[in-house]
PDB file of C-alpha atoms in Angstrom:
ATOM      1  CA  UNK A   1      80.506 152.601 -35.893  1.00  0.00           C
ATOM      2  CA  UNK A   2      79.738 149.656 -33.822  1.00  0.00           C
ATOM      3  CA  UNK A   3      81.019 146.491 -34.661  1.00  0.00           C
ATOM      4  CA  UNK A   4      77.436 145.385 -35.634  1.00  0.00           C
ATOM      5  CA  UNK A   5      77.327 148.028 -38.398  1.00  0.00           C
ATOM      6  CA  UNK A   6      80.744 147.740 -39.622  1.00  0.00           C
ATOM      7  CA  UNK A   7      79.911 143.660 -39.510  1.00  0.00           C
ATOM      8  CA  UNK A   8      76.839 144.173 -41.891  1.00  0.00           C
ATOM      9  CA  UNK A   9      78.227 146.721 -44.110  1.00  0.00           C
ATOM     10  CA  UNK A  10      81.380 144.562 -44.688  1.00  0.00           C
ATOM     11  CA  UNK A  11      79.037 141.303 -45.617  1.00  0.00           C
ATOM     12  CA  UNK A  12      76.809 143.795 -47.845  1.00  0.00           C
ATOM     13  CA  UNK A  13      80.088 144.754 -49.678  1.00  0.00           C
ATOM     14  CA  UNK A  14      80.941 140.884 -50.207  1.00  0.00           C
ATOM     15  CA  UNK A  15      77.082 140.434 -51.545  1.00  0.00           C
ATOM     16  CA  UNK A  16      77.497 142.690 -53.915  1.00  0.00           C
ATOM     17  CA  UNK A  17      80.867 141.724 -55.069  1.00  0.00           C
ATOM     18  CA  UNK A  18      79.001 138.179 -55.417  1.00  0.00           C
ATOM     19  CA  UNK A  19      76.032 139.814 -57.608  1.00  0.00           C
ATOM     20  CA  UNK A  20      78.836 141.608 -59.639  1.00  0.00           C
ATOM     21  CA  UNK A  21      80.623 138.610 -60.170  1.00  0.00           C
ATOM     22  CA  UNK A  22      77.534 136.253 -60.717  1.00  0.00           C
ATOM     23  CA  UNK A  23      75.818 138.934 -63.461  1.00  0.00           C
ATOM     24  CA  UNK A  24      79.286 139.479 -65.095  1.00  0.00           C
ATOM     25  CA  UNK A  25      79.665 135.549 -65.388  1.00  0.00           C
ATOM     26  CA  UNK A  26      76.037 135.848 -66.313  1.00  0.00           C
ATOM     27  CA  UNK A  27      76.639 138.277 -69.161  1.00  0.00           C
ATOM     28  CA  UNK A  28      78.936 136.041 -70.987  1.00  0.00           C
ATOM     29  CA  UNK A  29      77.284 132.498 -70.307  1.00  0.00           C
ATOM     30  CA  UNK A  30      73.784 133.881 -71.660  1.00  0.00           C
ATOM     31  CA  UNK A  31      75.135 133.758 -75.540  1.00  0.00           C
ATOM     32  CA  UNK A  32      73.796 130.633 -76.428  1.00  0.00           C
ATOM     33  CA  UNK A  33      70.648 131.475 -75.221  1.00  0.00           C
ATOM     34  CA  UNK A  34      67.961 133.158 -77.131  1.00  0.00           C
ATOM     35  CA  UNK A  35      68.631 136.954 -77.463  1.00  0.00           C
ATOM     36  CA  UNK A  36      67.782 139.272 -74.221  1.00  0.00           C
ATOM     37  CA  UNK A  37      67.531 135.758 -72.517  1.00  0.00           C
ATOM     38  CA  UNK A  38      69.623 135.688 -69.231  1.00  0.00           C
ATOM     39  CA  UNK A  39      69.823 133.084 -66.525  1.00  0.00           C
ATOM     40  CA  UNK A  40      69.781 136.124 -63.885  1.00  0.00           C
ATOM     41  CA  UNK A  41      72.411 134.210 -61.300  1.00  0.00           C
ATOM     42  CA  UNK A  42      72.997 137.632 -59.865  1.00  0.00           C
ATOM     43  CA  UNK A  43      69.201 137.935 -58.556  1.00  0.00           C
ATOM     44  CA  UNK A  44      70.134 135.193 -56.330  1.00  0.00           C
ATOM     45  CA  UNK A  45      72.184 137.889 -54.138  1.00  0.00           C
ATOM     46  CA  UNK A  46      69.084 140.066 -54.256  1.00  0.00           C
ATOM     47  CA  UNK A  47      66.923 137.296 -52.722  1.00  0.00           C
ATOM     48  CA  UNK A  48      69.572 136.392 -49.827  1.00  0.00           C
ATOM     49  CA  UNK A  49      69.929 139.924 -49.094  1.00  0.00           C
ATOM     50  CA  UNK A  50      66.012 140.955 -49.009  1.00  0.00           C
ATOM     51  CA  UNK A  51      65.568 137.881 -47.071  1.00  0.00           C
ATOM     52  CA  UNK A  52      68.400 138.149 -44.366  1.00  0.00           C
ATOM     53  CA  UNK A  53      68.696 141.759 -44.398  1.00  0.00           C
ATOM     54  CA  UNK A  54      65.586 143.586 -46.098  1.00  0.00           C
ATOM     55  CA  UNK A  55      64.461 145.861 -49.044  1.00  0.00           C
ATOM     56  CA  UNK A  56      66.585 148.690 -48.439  1.00  0.00           C
ATOM     57  CA  UNK A  57      69.705 146.578 -48.420  1.00  0.00           C
ATOM     58  CA  UNK A  58      68.985 144.824 -51.638  1.00  0.00           C
ATOM     59  CA  UNK A  59      68.012 148.114 -53.537  1.00  0.00           C
ATOM     60  CA  UNK A  60      71.629 149.137 -52.466  1.00  0.00           C
ATOM     61  CA  UNK A  61      73.205 146.070 -53.195  1.00  0.00           C
ATOM     62  CA  UNK A  62      71.320 146.129 -56.817  1.00  0.00           C
ATOM     63  CA  UNK A  63      72.233 149.368 -57.537  1.00  0.00           C
ATOM     64  CA  UNK A  64      75.548 148.845 -57.138  1.00  0.00           C
ATOM     65  CA  UNK A  65      75.720 145.486 -58.977  1.00  0.00           C
ATOM     66  CA  UNK A  66      74.012 147.005 -62.193  1.00  0.00           C
ATOM     67  CA  UNK A  67      76.547 150.230 -61.872  1.00  0.00           C
ATOM     68  CA  UNK A  68      79.615 148.343 -61.808  1.00  0.00           C
ATOM     69  CA  UNK A  69      78.688 145.564 -64.142  1.00  0.00           C
ATOM     70  CA  UNK A  70      77.967 147.835 -66.571  1.00  0.00           C
ATOM     71  CA  UNK A  71      81.864 149.005 -66.462  1.00  0.00           C
ATOM     72  CA  UNK A  72      82.813 145.624 -66.216  1.00  0.00           C
ATOM     73  CA  UNK A  73      81.217 144.466 -68.687  1.00  0.00           C
ATOM     74  CA  UNK A  74      81.834 147.487 -71.516  1.00  0.00           C
ATOM     75  CA  UNK A  75      78.338 147.986 -71.353  1.00  0.00           C
ATOM     76  CA  UNK A  76      77.652 151.435 -69.168  1.00  0.00           C
ATOM     77  CA  UNK A  77      75.403 153.796 -70.961  1.00  0.00           C
ATOM     78  CA  UNK A  78      74.639 151.286 -73.860  1.00  0.00           C
ATOM     79  CA  UNK A  79      71.235 150.111 -74.540  1.00  0.00           C
ATOM     80  CA  UNK A  80      71.273 146.838 -72.560  1.00  0.00           C
ATOM     81  CA  UNK A  81      72.684 148.905 -69.796  1.00  0.00           C
ATOM     82  CA  UNK A  82      69.658 151.058 -69.676  1.00  0.00           C
ATOM     83  CA  UNK A  83      67.610 147.923 -70.031  1.00  0.00           C
ATOM     84  CA  UNK A  84      69.473 146.279 -67.277  1.00  0.00           C
ATOM     85  CA  UNK A  85      68.322 149.517 -65.001  1.00  0.00           C
ATOM     86  CA  UNK A  86      64.403 149.082 -66.057  1.00  0.00           C
ATOM     87  CA  UNK A  87      64.906 145.706 -65.253  1.00  0.00           C
ATOM     88  CA  UNK A  88      66.626 145.909 -61.793  1.00  0.00           C
ATOM     89  CA  UNK A  89      64.431 148.749 -61.022  1.00  0.00           C
ATOM     90  CA  UNK A  90      60.886 147.197 -61.814  1.00  0.00           C
ATOM     91  CA  UNK A  91      61.749 143.791 -60.352  1.00  0.00           C
ATOM     92  CA  UNK A  92      63.356 145.381 -57.185  1.00  0.00           C
ATOM     93  CA  UNK A  93      60.192 147.510 -56.305  1.00  0.00           C
ATOM     94  CA  UNK A  94      58.051 144.264 -56.967  1.00  0.00           C
ATOM     95  CA  UNK A  95      60.329 142.034 -54.694  1.00  0.00           C
ATOM     96  CA  UNK A  96      59.934 144.696 -51.955  1.00  0.00           C
ATOM     97  CA  UNK A  97      56.290 144.930 -52.344  1.00  0.00           C
ATOM     98  CA  UNK A  98      56.006 141.207 -52.380  1.00  0.00           C
ATOM     99  CA  UNK A  99      57.962 140.473 -49.297  1.00  0.00           C
ATOM    100  CA  UNK A 100      56.400 143.731 -47.431  1.00  0.00           C
ATOM    101  CA  UNK A 101      52.871 142.277 -48.250  1.00  0.00           C
ATOM    102  CA  UNK A 102      52.354 138.540 -48.995  1.00  0.00           C
ATOM    103  CA  UNK A 103      53.802 135.394 -47.563  1.00  0.00           C
ATOM    104  CA  UNK A 104      54.345 134.111 -50.956  1.00  0.00           C
ATOM    105  CA  UNK A 105      56.988 131.215 -51.001  1.00  0.00           C
ATOM    106  CA  UNK A 106      60.890 132.450 -51.966  1.00  0.00           C
ATOM    107  CA  UNK A 107      60.317 130.331 -55.427  1.00  0.00           C
ATOM    108  CA  UNK A 108      56.854 132.434 -56.132  1.00  0.00           C
ATOM    109  CA  UNK A 109      58.243 135.953 -55.463  1.00  0.00           C
ATOM    110  CA  UNK A 110      61.258 134.898 -57.477  1.00  0.00           C
ATOM    111  CA  UNK A 111      59.166 134.081 -60.694  1.00  0.00           C
ATOM    112  CA  UNK A 112      57.625 136.889 -60.077  1.00  0.00           C
ATOM    113  CA  UNK A 113      60.681 139.074 -60.153  1.00  0.00           C
ATOM    114  CA  UNK A 114      62.156 137.505 -62.958  1.00  0.00           C
ATOM    115  CA  UNK A 115      58.434 138.052 -65.085  1.00  0.00           C
ATOM    116  CA  UNK A 116      59.023 141.922 -63.956  1.00  0.00           C
ATOM    117  CA  UNK A 117      62.696 142.135 -64.435  1.00  0.00           C
ATOM    118  CA  UNK A 118      61.826 141.047 -68.640  1.00  0.00           C
ATOM    119  CA  UNK A 119      58.432 143.553 -68.404  1.00  0.00           C
ATOM    120  CA  UNK A 120      61.182 146.677 -67.270  1.00  0.00           C
ATOM    121  CA  UNK A 121      63.526 145.676 -70.137  1.00  0.00           C
ATOM    122  CA  UNK A 122      60.816 145.397 -72.928  1.00  0.00           C
ATOM    123  CA  UNK A 123      59.492 148.861 -71.772  1.00  0.00           C
ATOM    124  CA  UNK A 124      63.208 150.528 -71.826  1.00  0.00           C
ATOM    125  CA  UNK A 125      63.835 148.754 -75.115  1.00  0.00           C
ATOM    126  CA  UNK A 126      60.642 150.177 -76.504  1.00  0.00           C
ATOM    127  CA  UNK A 127      60.900 153.584 -75.416  1.00  0.00           C
ATOM    128  CA  UNK A 128      64.915 153.866 -76.705  1.00  0.00           C
ATOM    129  CA  UNK A 129      64.036 152.449 -80.100  1.00  0.00           C
ATOM    130  CA  UNK A 130      60.562 154.948 -79.546  1.00  0.00           C
ATOM    131  CA  UNK A 131      58.981 151.697 -81.132  1.00  0.00           C
ATOM    132  CA  UNK A 132      56.656 148.912 -79.676  1.00  0.00           C
ATOM    133  CA  UNK A 133      58.018 146.694 -82.665  1.00  0.00           C
ATOM    134  CA  UNK A 134      59.679 144.254 -80.577  1.00  0.00           C
ATOM    135  CA  UNK A 135      56.874 144.008 -77.900  1.00  0.00           C
ATOM    136  CA  UNK A 136      56.304 140.525 -79.282  1.00  0.00           C
ATOM    137  CA  UNK A 137      59.421 139.438 -78.084  1.00  0.00           C
ATOM    138  CA  UNK A 138      57.555 139.642 -74.260  1.00  0.00           C
ATOM    139  CA  UNK A 139      57.056 136.190 -74.697  1.00  0.00           C
ATOM    140  CA  UNK A 140      59.768 134.845 -75.337  1.00  0.00           C
ATOM    141  CA  UNK A 141      61.101 136.744 -72.351  1.00  0.00           C
ATOM    142  CA  UNK A 142      58.007 135.781 -70.074  1.00  0.00           C
ATOM    143  CA  UNK A 143      58.327 131.904 -70.860  1.00  0.00           C
ATOM    144  CA  UNK A 144      62.357 132.264 -70.019  1.00  0.00           C
ATOM    145  CA  UNK A 145      61.088 133.790 -66.726  1.00  0.00           C
ATOM    146  CA  UNK A 146      59.455 131.157 -65.356  1.00  0.00           C
ATOM    147  CA  UNK A 147      62.592 128.509 -65.420  1.00  0.00           C
ATOM    148  CA  UNK A 148      65.091 131.179 -64.689  1.00  0.00           C
ATOM    149  CA  UNK A 149      63.020 132.518 -61.785  1.00  0.00           C
ATOM    150  CA  UNK A 150      62.633 128.642 -60.559  1.00  0.00           C
ATOM    151  CA  UNK A 151      66.144 128.419 -60.594  1.00  0.00           C
ATOM    152  CA  UNK A 152      67.099 131.531 -58.569  1.00  0.00           C
ATOM    153  CA  UNK A 153      64.265 130.748 -56.140  1.00  0.00           C
ATOM    154  CA  UNK A 154      65.580 127.114 -55.451  1.00  0.00           C
ATOM    155  CA  UNK A 155      69.096 128.307 -55.678  1.00  0.00           C
ATOM    156  CA  UNK A 156      68.502 131.068 -52.707  1.00  0.00           C
ATOM    157  CA  UNK A 157      66.322 128.857 -50.861  1.00  0.00           C
ATOM    158  CA  UNK A 158      69.553 126.167 -50.946  1.00  0.00           C
ATOM    159  CA  UNK A 159      71.723 128.631 -49.907  1.00  0.00           C
ATOM    160  CA  UNK A 160      69.316 130.317 -46.966  1.00  0.00           C
ATOM    161  CA  UNK A 161      69.305 126.459 -45.677  1.00  0.00           C
ATOM    162  CA  UNK A 162      73.440 126.356 -45.250  1.00  0.00           C
ATOM    163  CA  UNK A 163      74.137 129.745 -44.068  1.00  0.00           C
ATOM    164  CA  UNK A 164      73.320 130.360 -40.356  1.00  0.00           C
ATOM    165  CA  UNK A 165      71.368 133.789 -40.252  1.00  0.00           C
ATOM    166  CA  UNK A 166      73.150 135.205 -36.936  1.00  0.00           C
ATOM    167  CA  UNK A 167      76.154 135.455 -38.951  1.00  0.00           C
ATOM    168  CA  UNK A 168      74.846 137.840 -41.064  1.00  0.00           C
ATOM    169  CA  UNK A 169      73.702 140.299 -38.236  1.00  0.00           C
TER     170      UNK A 169
END
């Protein structure tokens, strides 16, 4: 394995670890927020990875983040884990499509990904409970998507300004 490939794997492992830490912190920070609303700070890492490396790497980092965070927070195979999977899957697919087919600014991409994350979560919980009874709550979740998407997008932009991309290649 070449030096460049090894370096990339190491950086992706470190970024995965950071995403796991941020996801776990977010899990415990979010309790004062309305039910189900999270800051989404782990998504900062997804934005960084998709910008620096690409969509394939972002999917890998998000996969490890969700699985390992589920283990660490004790939610693995709990409905909240399934909601996280649904949200991460939909937001990752949309993020990949937006990065490939648009020139939208990172903050706009982040807001749209946050919205899709919440839509994915609501779809999963509706499926799990076999009812659309919680669907009106989507409006609370979507309203929260805008400030959290802005926060994660702006933070990712600031990190990208301070990081030398060449280091990661």
